[in-house]
Amino acid sequence: VGSRVVEEDCELYLFKPHMHFTGKEMRVWHQPKDSKERKLIFDLRNWDYNWQLSYYTKEFYFLEKGSTLHVEATYDNSSRNPTNPFNPPRTLFLGENDEDEMGYCSVSYLTSNRPNGHNEFLNYYFKLREGALLKKAYQGGK
């Protein structure tokens, strides 16, 4: 799960989900500013690794500054998952390799302002590096 507060009024037009082989479902909700209610705006079930595509909305979806996007990814790391590459299943780590796992959903949107140049994936890449170090420590330095 994760969430992000919308920094300025914008119009969302694209979702780009990403998971690996144990991914099963991904959902994105919009929670308007000053509201406890959430509206499901993206729902992808029965994930297939080949579905790492761009999904365009039928219409622009307005997001007000201060509202929140919430994302939830669900995984199945069991032997019941036919797309699990490991039999028997093994411990998975956050990472970019196909034998690791990850989950995020990029969104694209339009604003009336130009981008401010900061890289929103920087923290994500730090987490990938931490995951690689954890994996190495767990496997005894291999």
Short mmCIF file of N, CA and C in Angstrom, two decimals:
data_model
loop_
_atom_site.label_atom_id
_atom_site.label_comp_id
_atom_site.label_asym_id
_atom_site.label_seq_id
_atom_site.Cartn_x
_atom_site.Cartn_y
_atom_site.Cartn_z
N VAL A 1 0.84 -1.18 0.00
CA VAL A 1 0.00 0.00 0.00
C VAL A 1 0.88 1.24 0.00
N GLY A 2 0.36 2.29 -0.53
CA GLY A 2 1.05 3.56 -0.52
C GLY A 2 0.07 4.67 -0.86
N SER A 3 0.47 5.89 -0.62
CA SER A 3 -0.40 7.01 -0.95
C SER A 3 0.46 8.24 -1.25
N ARG A 4 -0.17 9.18 -1.93
CA ARG A 4 0.49 10.43 -2.27
C ARG A 4 -0.56 11.53 -2.30
N VAL A 5 -0.22 12.64 -1.66
CA VAL A 5 -1.09 13.81 -1.68
C VAL A 5 -0.85 14.56 -2.98
N VAL A 6 -1.91 14.96 -3.64
CA VAL A 6 -1.83 15.70 -4.90
C VAL A 6 -1.35 17.12 -4.59
N GLU A 7 -0.26 17.53 -5.24
CA GLU A 7 0.39 18.80 -4.92
C GLU A 7 -0.22 20.02 -5.60
N GLU A 8 -0.96 19.80 -6.68
CA GLU A 8 -1.63 20.91 -7.35
C GLU A 8 -2.79 20.36 -8.17
N ASP A 9 -3.75 21.21 -8.47
CA ASP A 9 -4.87 20.79 -9.31
C ASP A 9 -4.32 20.19 -10.60
N CYS A 10 -4.92 19.08 -11.02
CA CYS A 10 -4.44 18.44 -12.25
C CYS A 10 -5.53 17.54 -12.82
N GLU A 11 -5.27 17.06 -14.03
CA GLU A 11 -6.18 16.13 -14.70
C GLU A 11 -5.41 14.86 -15.03
N LEU A 12 -5.78 13.78 -14.37
CA LEU A 12 -5.13 12.48 -14.56
C LEU A 12 -5.64 11.85 -15.85
N TYR A 13 -4.74 11.21 -16.60
CA TYR A 13 -5.19 10.58 -17.85
C TYR A 13 -4.56 9.21 -18.11
N LEU A 14 -3.64 8.74 -17.23
CA LEU A 14 -2.97 7.48 -17.52
C LEU A 14 -2.49 6.80 -16.24
N PHE A 15 -2.64 5.46 -16.20
CA PHE A 15 -2.09 4.62 -15.13
C PHE A 15 -1.07 3.68 -15.76
N LYS A 16 0.04 3.45 -15.07
CA LYS A 16 1.03 2.50 -15.57
C LYS A 16 1.47 1.61 -14.40
N PRO A 17 0.77 0.47 -14.22
CA PRO A 17 1.09 -0.43 -13.10
C PRO A 17 2.33 -1.26 -13.40
N HIS A 18 3.01 -1.66 -12.32
CA HIS A 18 4.19 -2.51 -12.48
C HIS A 18 4.31 -3.46 -11.29
N MET A 19 4.36 -4.75 -11.57
CA MET A 19 4.65 -5.80 -10.59
C MET A 19 5.36 -6.91 -11.35
N HIS A 20 5.84 -7.90 -10.62
CA HIS A 20 6.49 -9.03 -11.28
C HIS A 20 5.56 -10.26 -11.22
N PHE A 21 6.13 -11.46 -11.11
CA PHE A 21 5.37 -12.69 -11.33
C PHE A 21 4.42 -13.08 -10.20
N THR A 22 4.64 -12.61 -8.98
CA THR A 22 3.71 -12.97 -7.90
C THR A 22 2.59 -11.95 -7.74
N GLY A 23 2.62 -10.87 -8.52
CA GLY A 23 1.56 -9.88 -8.47
C GLY A 23 0.22 -10.47 -8.88
N LYS A 24 -0.86 -10.06 -8.21
CA LYS A 24 -2.20 -10.57 -8.51
C LYS A 24 -3.19 -9.45 -8.85
N GLU A 25 -3.15 -8.35 -8.09
CA GLU A 25 -4.13 -7.28 -8.29
C GLU A 25 -3.49 -5.93 -7.97
N MET A 26 -4.01 -4.88 -8.61
CA MET A 26 -3.60 -3.53 -8.28
C MET A 26 -4.81 -2.61 -8.38
N ARG A 27 -4.95 -1.77 -7.36
CA ARG A 27 -6.07 -0.82 -7.32
C ARG A 27 -5.56 0.56 -6.91
N VAL A 28 -6.23 1.58 -7.45
CA VAL A 28 -5.93 2.96 -7.08
C VAL A 28 -7.25 3.64 -6.72
N TRP A 29 -7.24 4.34 -5.57
CA TRP A 29 -8.42 5.08 -5.12
C TRP A 29 -8.08 6.57 -5.07
N HIS A 30 -9.10 7.37 -5.27
CA HIS A 30 -8.98 8.81 -5.10
C HIS A 30 -9.78 9.20 -3.86
N GLN A 31 -9.14 9.92 -2.96
CA GLN A 31 -9.81 10.44 -1.76
C GLN A 31 -9.80 11.95 -1.85
N PRO A 32 -10.98 12.55 -2.10
CA PRO A 32 -11.03 14.01 -2.23
C PRO A 32 -10.54 14.71 -0.95
N LYS A 33 -10.06 15.90 -1.14
CA LYS A 33 -9.59 16.74 -0.04
C LYS A 33 -10.70 16.88 1.00
N ASP A 34 -10.36 16.78 2.27
CA ASP A 34 -11.29 16.95 3.39
C ASP A 34 -12.42 15.93 3.37
N SER A 35 -12.19 14.74 2.86
CA SER A 35 -13.20 13.69 2.82
C SER A 35 -12.60 12.39 3.33
N LYS A 36 -13.44 11.54 3.91
CA LYS A 36 -13.01 10.20 4.32
C LYS A 36 -13.39 9.16 3.27
N GLU A 37 -14.20 9.56 2.31
CA GLU A 37 -14.65 8.65 1.25
C GLU A 37 -13.57 8.47 0.20
N ARG A 38 -13.49 7.26 -0.34
CA ARG A 38 -12.56 6.95 -1.42
C ARG A 38 -13.34 6.43 -2.62
N LYS A 39 -12.89 6.81 -3.81
CA LYS A 39 -13.51 6.33 -5.05
C LYS A 39 -12.48 5.49 -5.79
N LEU A 40 -12.84 4.25 -6.13
CA LEU A 40 -11.96 3.37 -6.89
C LEU A 40 -11.89 3.90 -8.32
N ILE A 41 -10.66 4.22 -8.79
CA ILE A 41 -10.52 4.78 -10.14
C ILE A 41 -9.68 3.89 -11.06
N PHE A 42 -9.05 2.85 -10.51
CA PHE A 42 -8.28 1.90 -11.32
C PHE A 42 -8.32 0.55 -10.62
N ASP A 43 -8.71 -0.49 -11.35
CA ASP A 43 -8.88 -1.82 -10.77
C ASP A 43 -8.40 -2.86 -11.77
N LEU A 44 -7.25 -3.45 -11.51
CA LEU A 44 -6.68 -4.45 -12.41
C LEU A 44 -6.53 -5.76 -11.64
N ARG A 45 -7.31 -6.75 -12.05
CA ARG A 45 -7.30 -8.05 -11.36
C ARG A 45 -6.69 -9.12 -12.24
N ASN A 46 -6.30 -10.23 -11.61
CA ASN A 46 -5.69 -11.36 -12.32
C ASN A 46 -4.48 -10.90 -13.12
N TRP A 47 -3.59 -10.22 -12.44
CA TRP A 47 -2.39 -9.64 -13.04
C TRP A 47 -1.63 -10.65 -13.89
N ASP A 48 -1.13 -10.18 -14.98
CA ASP A 48 -0.24 -10.94 -15.85
C ASP A 48 1.01 -10.08 -16.04
N TYR A 49 2.18 -10.68 -15.90
CA TYR A 49 3.44 -9.96 -16.02
C TYR A 49 3.53 -9.15 -17.33
N ASN A 50 2.86 -9.61 -18.36
CA ASN A 50 2.89 -8.94 -19.66
C ASN A 50 1.97 -7.72 -19.73
N TRP A 51 1.27 -7.42 -18.65
CA TRP A 51 0.34 -6.29 -18.63
C TRP A 51 0.98 -4.99 -18.14
N GLN A 52 2.29 -4.89 -18.16
CA GLN A 52 2.97 -3.67 -17.74
C GLN A 52 2.85 -2.65 -18.86
N LEU A 53 1.65 -2.17 -19.03
CA LEU A 53 1.29 -1.29 -20.14
C LEU A 53 0.79 0.04 -19.62
N SER A 54 0.47 0.92 -20.52
CA SER A 54 -0.17 2.19 -20.19
C SER A 54 -1.67 2.02 -20.36
N TYR A 55 -2.42 2.41 -19.33
CA TYR A 55 -3.88 2.33 -19.35
C TYR A 55 -4.42 3.75 -19.29
N TYR A 56 -5.00 4.19 -20.40
CA TYR A 56 -5.53 5.55 -20.49
C TYR A 56 -6.96 5.60 -19.97
N THR A 57 -7.31 6.69 -19.31
CA THR A 57 -8.68 6.89 -18.87
C THR A 57 -9.55 7.28 -20.08
N LYS A 58 -10.83 7.01 -20.00
CA LYS A 58 -11.74 7.39 -21.09
C LYS A 58 -11.87 8.91 -21.17
N GLU A 59 -11.80 9.55 -20.00
CA GLU A 59 -11.88 11.01 -19.91
C GLU A 59 -10.83 11.46 -18.90
N PHE A 60 -10.44 12.72 -18.97
CA PHE A 60 -9.56 13.26 -17.95
C PHE A 60 -10.27 13.17 -16.60
N TYR A 61 -9.53 12.87 -15.55
CA TYR A 61 -10.09 12.74 -14.21
C TYR A 61 -9.47 13.83 -13.34
N PHE A 62 -10.30 14.77 -12.88
CA PHE A 62 -9.81 15.92 -12.12
C PHE A 62 -9.41 15.52 -10.71
N LEU A 63 -8.21 15.97 -10.30
CA LEU A 63 -7.72 15.78 -8.93
C LEU A 63 -7.43 17.15 -8.34
N GLU A 64 -8.09 17.46 -7.25
CA GLU A 64 -7.89 18.74 -6.60
C GLU A 64 -6.64 18.72 -5.71
N LYS A 65 -5.93 19.81 -5.67
CA LYS A 65 -4.79 19.94 -4.77
C LYS A 65 -5.23 19.57 -3.35
N GLY A 66 -4.44 18.73 -2.68
CA GLY A 66 -4.77 18.32 -1.32
C GLY A 66 -5.54 17.02 -1.24
N SER A 67 -6.04 16.53 -2.37
CA SER A 67 -6.68 15.22 -2.36
C SER A 67 -5.57 14.16 -2.35
N THR A 68 -5.94 12.89 -2.19
CA THR A 68 -4.94 11.84 -2.04
C THR A 68 -5.22 10.68 -2.97
N LEU A 69 -4.16 10.13 -3.57
CA LEU A 69 -4.26 8.88 -4.32
C LEU A 69 -3.69 7.77 -3.44
N HIS A 70 -4.42 6.67 -3.36
CA HIS A 70 -4.00 5.49 -2.58
C HIS A 70 -3.85 4.33 -3.56
N VAL A 71 -2.77 3.55 -3.41
CA VAL A 71 -2.55 2.38 -4.26
C VAL A 71 -2.38 1.15 -3.37
N GLU A 72 -2.92 0.03 -3.85
CA GLU A 72 -2.78 -1.24 -3.14
C GLU A 72 -2.43 -2.31 -4.16
N ALA A 73 -1.34 -3.04 -3.91
CA ALA A 73 -0.95 -4.16 -4.76
C ALA A 73 -1.04 -5.43 -3.92
N THR A 74 -1.57 -6.49 -4.52
CA THR A 74 -1.73 -7.77 -3.84
C THR A 74 -0.88 -8.81 -4.56
N TYR A 75 -0.27 -9.69 -3.77
CA TYR A 75 0.64 -10.70 -4.31
C TYR A 75 0.23 -12.10 -3.84
N ASP A 76 0.66 -13.10 -4.59
CA ASP A 76 0.47 -14.50 -4.21
C ASP A 76 1.79 -15.23 -4.41
N ASN A 77 2.51 -15.43 -3.30
CA ASN A 77 3.80 -16.10 -3.34
C ASN A 77 3.65 -17.55 -2.89
N SER A 78 2.59 -18.19 -3.32
CA SER A 78 2.33 -19.58 -2.91
C SER A 78 2.51 -20.51 -4.10
N SER A 79 2.48 -21.79 -3.82
CA SER A 79 2.56 -22.80 -4.88
C SER A 79 1.26 -22.87 -5.68
N ARG A 80 0.19 -22.23 -5.19
CA ARG A 80 -1.09 -22.18 -5.93
C ARG A 80 -1.06 -21.16 -7.07
N ASN A 81 -0.05 -20.31 -7.08
CA ASN A 81 0.07 -19.28 -8.11
C ASN A 81 0.83 -19.88 -9.30
N PRO A 82 0.16 -20.12 -10.43
CA PRO A 82 0.84 -20.74 -11.58
C PRO A 82 1.93 -19.87 -12.20
N THR A 83 1.94 -18.56 -11.91
CA THR A 83 2.97 -17.69 -12.47
C THR A 83 4.15 -17.49 -11.51
N ASN A 84 4.08 -18.10 -10.32
CA ASN A 84 5.20 -18.01 -9.39
C ASN A 84 6.37 -18.78 -10.00
N PRO A 85 7.50 -18.12 -10.25
CA PRO A 85 8.62 -18.81 -10.91
C PRO A 85 9.38 -19.79 -10.01
N PHE A 86 9.04 -19.84 -8.73
CA PHE A 86 9.78 -20.70 -7.80
C PHE A 86 8.89 -21.79 -7.23
N ASN A 87 9.34 -23.03 -7.40
CA ASN A 87 8.61 -24.18 -6.86
C ASN A 87 9.63 -25.08 -6.17
N PRO A 88 9.63 -25.09 -4.85
CA PRO A 88 8.68 -24.45 -3.95
C PRO A 88 8.92 -22.94 -3.86
N PRO A 89 7.91 -22.19 -3.39
CA PRO A 89 8.07 -20.74 -3.23
C PRO A 89 9.25 -20.43 -2.32
N ARG A 90 9.85 -19.27 -2.52
CA ARG A 90 10.97 -18.84 -1.68
C ARG A 90 10.72 -17.41 -1.20
N THR A 91 11.54 -16.98 -0.27
CA THR A 91 11.44 -15.62 0.23
C THR A 91 11.79 -14.65 -0.89
N LEU A 92 10.95 -13.63 -1.06
CA LEU A 92 11.17 -12.62 -2.10
C LEU A 92 11.64 -11.32 -1.46
N PHE A 93 12.38 -10.55 -2.23
CA PHE A 93 12.88 -9.27 -1.76
C PHE A 93 12.49 -8.19 -2.75
N LEU A 94 12.44 -6.95 -2.25
CA LEU A 94 12.21 -5.81 -3.12
C LEU A 94 13.39 -5.68 -4.06
N GLY A 95 13.12 -5.60 -5.34
CA GLY A 95 14.20 -5.44 -6.29
C GLY A 95 13.70 -5.36 -7.71
N GLU A 96 14.59 -4.98 -8.62
CA GLU A 96 14.24 -4.80 -10.02
C GLU A 96 14.36 -6.06 -10.85
N ASN A 97 15.06 -7.09 -10.36
CA ASN A 97 15.20 -8.32 -11.12
C ASN A 97 13.88 -9.08 -11.13
N ASP A 98 13.67 -9.87 -12.17
CA ASP A 98 12.42 -10.62 -12.26
C ASP A 98 12.22 -11.59 -11.11
N GLU A 99 13.31 -12.08 -10.51
CA GLU A 99 13.15 -13.01 -9.39
C GLU A 99 12.88 -12.27 -8.07
N ASP A 100 12.93 -10.95 -8.09
CA ASP A 100 12.54 -10.13 -6.95
C ASP A 100 11.10 -9.68 -7.17
N GLU A 101 10.59 -8.85 -6.29
CA GLU A 101 9.23 -8.35 -6.46
C GLU A 101 9.21 -6.87 -6.16
N MET A 102 8.24 -6.21 -6.71
CA MET A 102 8.02 -4.78 -6.51
C MET A 102 6.59 -4.47 -6.91
N GLY A 103 6.15 -3.30 -6.59
CA GLY A 103 4.83 -2.87 -7.04
C GLY A 103 4.70 -1.37 -6.94
N TYR A 104 4.28 -0.77 -8.02
CA TYR A 104 3.97 0.65 -8.01
C TYR A 104 3.05 0.94 -9.18
N CYS A 105 2.42 2.08 -9.13
CA CYS A 105 1.58 2.51 -10.24
C CYS A 105 1.91 3.96 -10.53
N SER A 106 2.56 4.20 -11.65
CA SER A 106 2.82 5.57 -12.08
C SER A 106 1.54 6.15 -12.66
N VAL A 107 1.34 7.41 -12.47
CA VAL A 107 0.21 8.09 -13.09
C VAL A 107 0.74 9.27 -13.88
N SER A 108 0.06 9.60 -14.94
CA SER A 108 0.41 10.78 -15.73
C SER A 108 -0.76 11.75 -15.64
N TYR A 109 -0.42 13.02 -15.59
CA TYR A 109 -1.45 14.05 -15.44
C TYR A 109 -0.97 15.35 -16.07
N LEU A 110 -1.91 16.21 -16.32
CA LEU A 110 -1.64 17.54 -16.87
C LEU A 110 -1.93 18.60 -15.82
N THR A 111 -1.09 19.61 -15.77
CA THR A 111 -1.33 20.76 -14.90
C THR A 111 -1.15 22.03 -15.73
N SER A 112 -1.51 23.13 -15.15
CA SER A 112 -1.30 24.40 -15.84
C SER A 112 0.13 24.90 -15.61
N ASN A 113 0.87 24.28 -14.69
CA ASN A 113 2.25 24.69 -14.39
C ASN A 113 3.25 23.71 -14.98
N ARG A 114 4.45 24.19 -15.22
CA ARG A 114 5.53 23.32 -15.69
C ARG A 114 6.05 22.47 -14.53
N PRO A 115 6.59 21.28 -14.81
CA PRO A 115 7.15 20.46 -13.73
C PRO A 115 8.28 21.19 -13.01
N ASN A 116 8.44 20.90 -11.70
CA ASN A 116 9.46 21.60 -10.92
C ASN A 116 10.80 20.88 -10.95
N GLY A 117 10.92 19.77 -11.68
CA GLY A 117 12.20 19.13 -11.89
C GLY A 117 12.61 18.11 -10.86
N HIS A 118 11.86 17.89 -9.77
CA HIS A 118 12.30 16.88 -8.80
C HIS A 118 11.93 15.48 -9.28
N ASN A 119 12.71 14.51 -8.87
CA ASN A 119 12.55 13.13 -9.31
C ASN A 119 11.82 12.34 -8.23
N GLU A 120 10.56 11.98 -8.48
CA GLU A 120 9.76 11.27 -7.50
C GLU A 120 10.20 9.83 -7.32
N PHE A 121 11.01 9.30 -8.23
CA PHE A 121 11.48 7.92 -8.10
C PHE A 121 12.77 7.81 -7.29
N LEU A 122 13.35 8.92 -6.88
CA LEU A 122 14.61 8.87 -6.15
C LEU A 122 14.49 8.02 -4.89
N ASN A 123 13.45 8.25 -4.08
CA ASN A 123 13.26 7.46 -2.86
C ASN A 123 13.03 5.99 -3.20
N TYR A 124 12.35 5.72 -4.28
CA TYR A 124 12.12 4.35 -4.71
C TYR A 124 13.44 3.65 -5.01
N TYR A 125 14.34 4.31 -5.71
CA TYR A 125 15.62 3.70 -6.03
C TYR A 125 16.48 3.48 -4.78
N PHE A 126 16.36 4.37 -3.79
CA PHE A 126 17.04 4.12 -2.52
C PHE A 126 16.51 2.85 -1.87
N LYS A 127 15.21 2.65 -1.93
CA LYS A 127 14.60 1.43 -1.37
C LYS A 127 15.07 0.20 -2.13
N LEU A 128 15.22 0.29 -3.43
CA LEU A 128 15.73 -0.84 -4.21
C LEU A 128 17.15 -1.21 -3.75
N ARG A 129 17.96 -0.20 -3.53
CA ARG A 129 19.33 -0.46 -3.07
C ARG A 129 19.32 -1.12 -1.70
N GLU A 130 18.46 -0.63 -0.79
CA GLU A 130 18.34 -1.25 0.53
C GLU A 130 17.87 -2.70 0.40
N GLY A 131 16.93 -2.96 -0.51
CA GLY A 131 16.43 -4.32 -0.73
C GLY A 131 17.54 -5.24 -1.23
N ALA A 132 18.39 -4.75 -2.11
CA ALA A 132 19.50 -5.56 -2.62
C ALA A 132 20.48 -5.90 -1.51
N LEU A 133 20.75 -4.94 -0.61
CA LEU A 133 21.65 -5.21 0.52
C LEU A 133 21.03 -6.21 1.49
N LEU A 134 19.74 -6.08 1.75
CA LEU A 134 19.04 -7.02 2.63
C LEU A 134 19.07 -8.43 2.04
N LYS A 135 18.82 -8.53 0.74
CA LYS A 135 18.84 -9.82 0.07
C LYS A 135 20.22 -10.45 0.20
N LYS A 136 21.26 -9.66 -0.01
CA LYS A 136 22.62 -10.18 0.06
C LYS A 136 22.93 -10.66 1.48
N ALA A 137 22.51 -9.90 2.48
CA ALA A 137 22.75 -10.29 3.88
C ALA A 137 21.98 -11.55 4.23
N TYR A 138 20.74 -11.65 3.77
CA TYR A 138 19.89 -12.81 4.06
C TYR A 138 20.46 -14.08 3.43
N GLN A 139 21.06 -13.95 2.27
CA GLN A 139 21.60 -15.10 1.57
C GLN A 139 23.07 -15.36 1.92
N GLY A 140 23.54 -14.73 2.99
CA GLY A 140 24.90 -14.96 3.45
C GLY A 140 25.97 -14.34 2.57
N GLY A 141 25.68 -13.21 1.95
CA GLY A 141 26.67 -12.52 1.14
C GLY A 141 26.81 -13.01 -0.28
N LYS A 142 25.93 -13.89 -0.72
CA LYS A 142 26.01 -14.43 -2.09
C LYS A 142 25.56 -13.42 -3.11
#
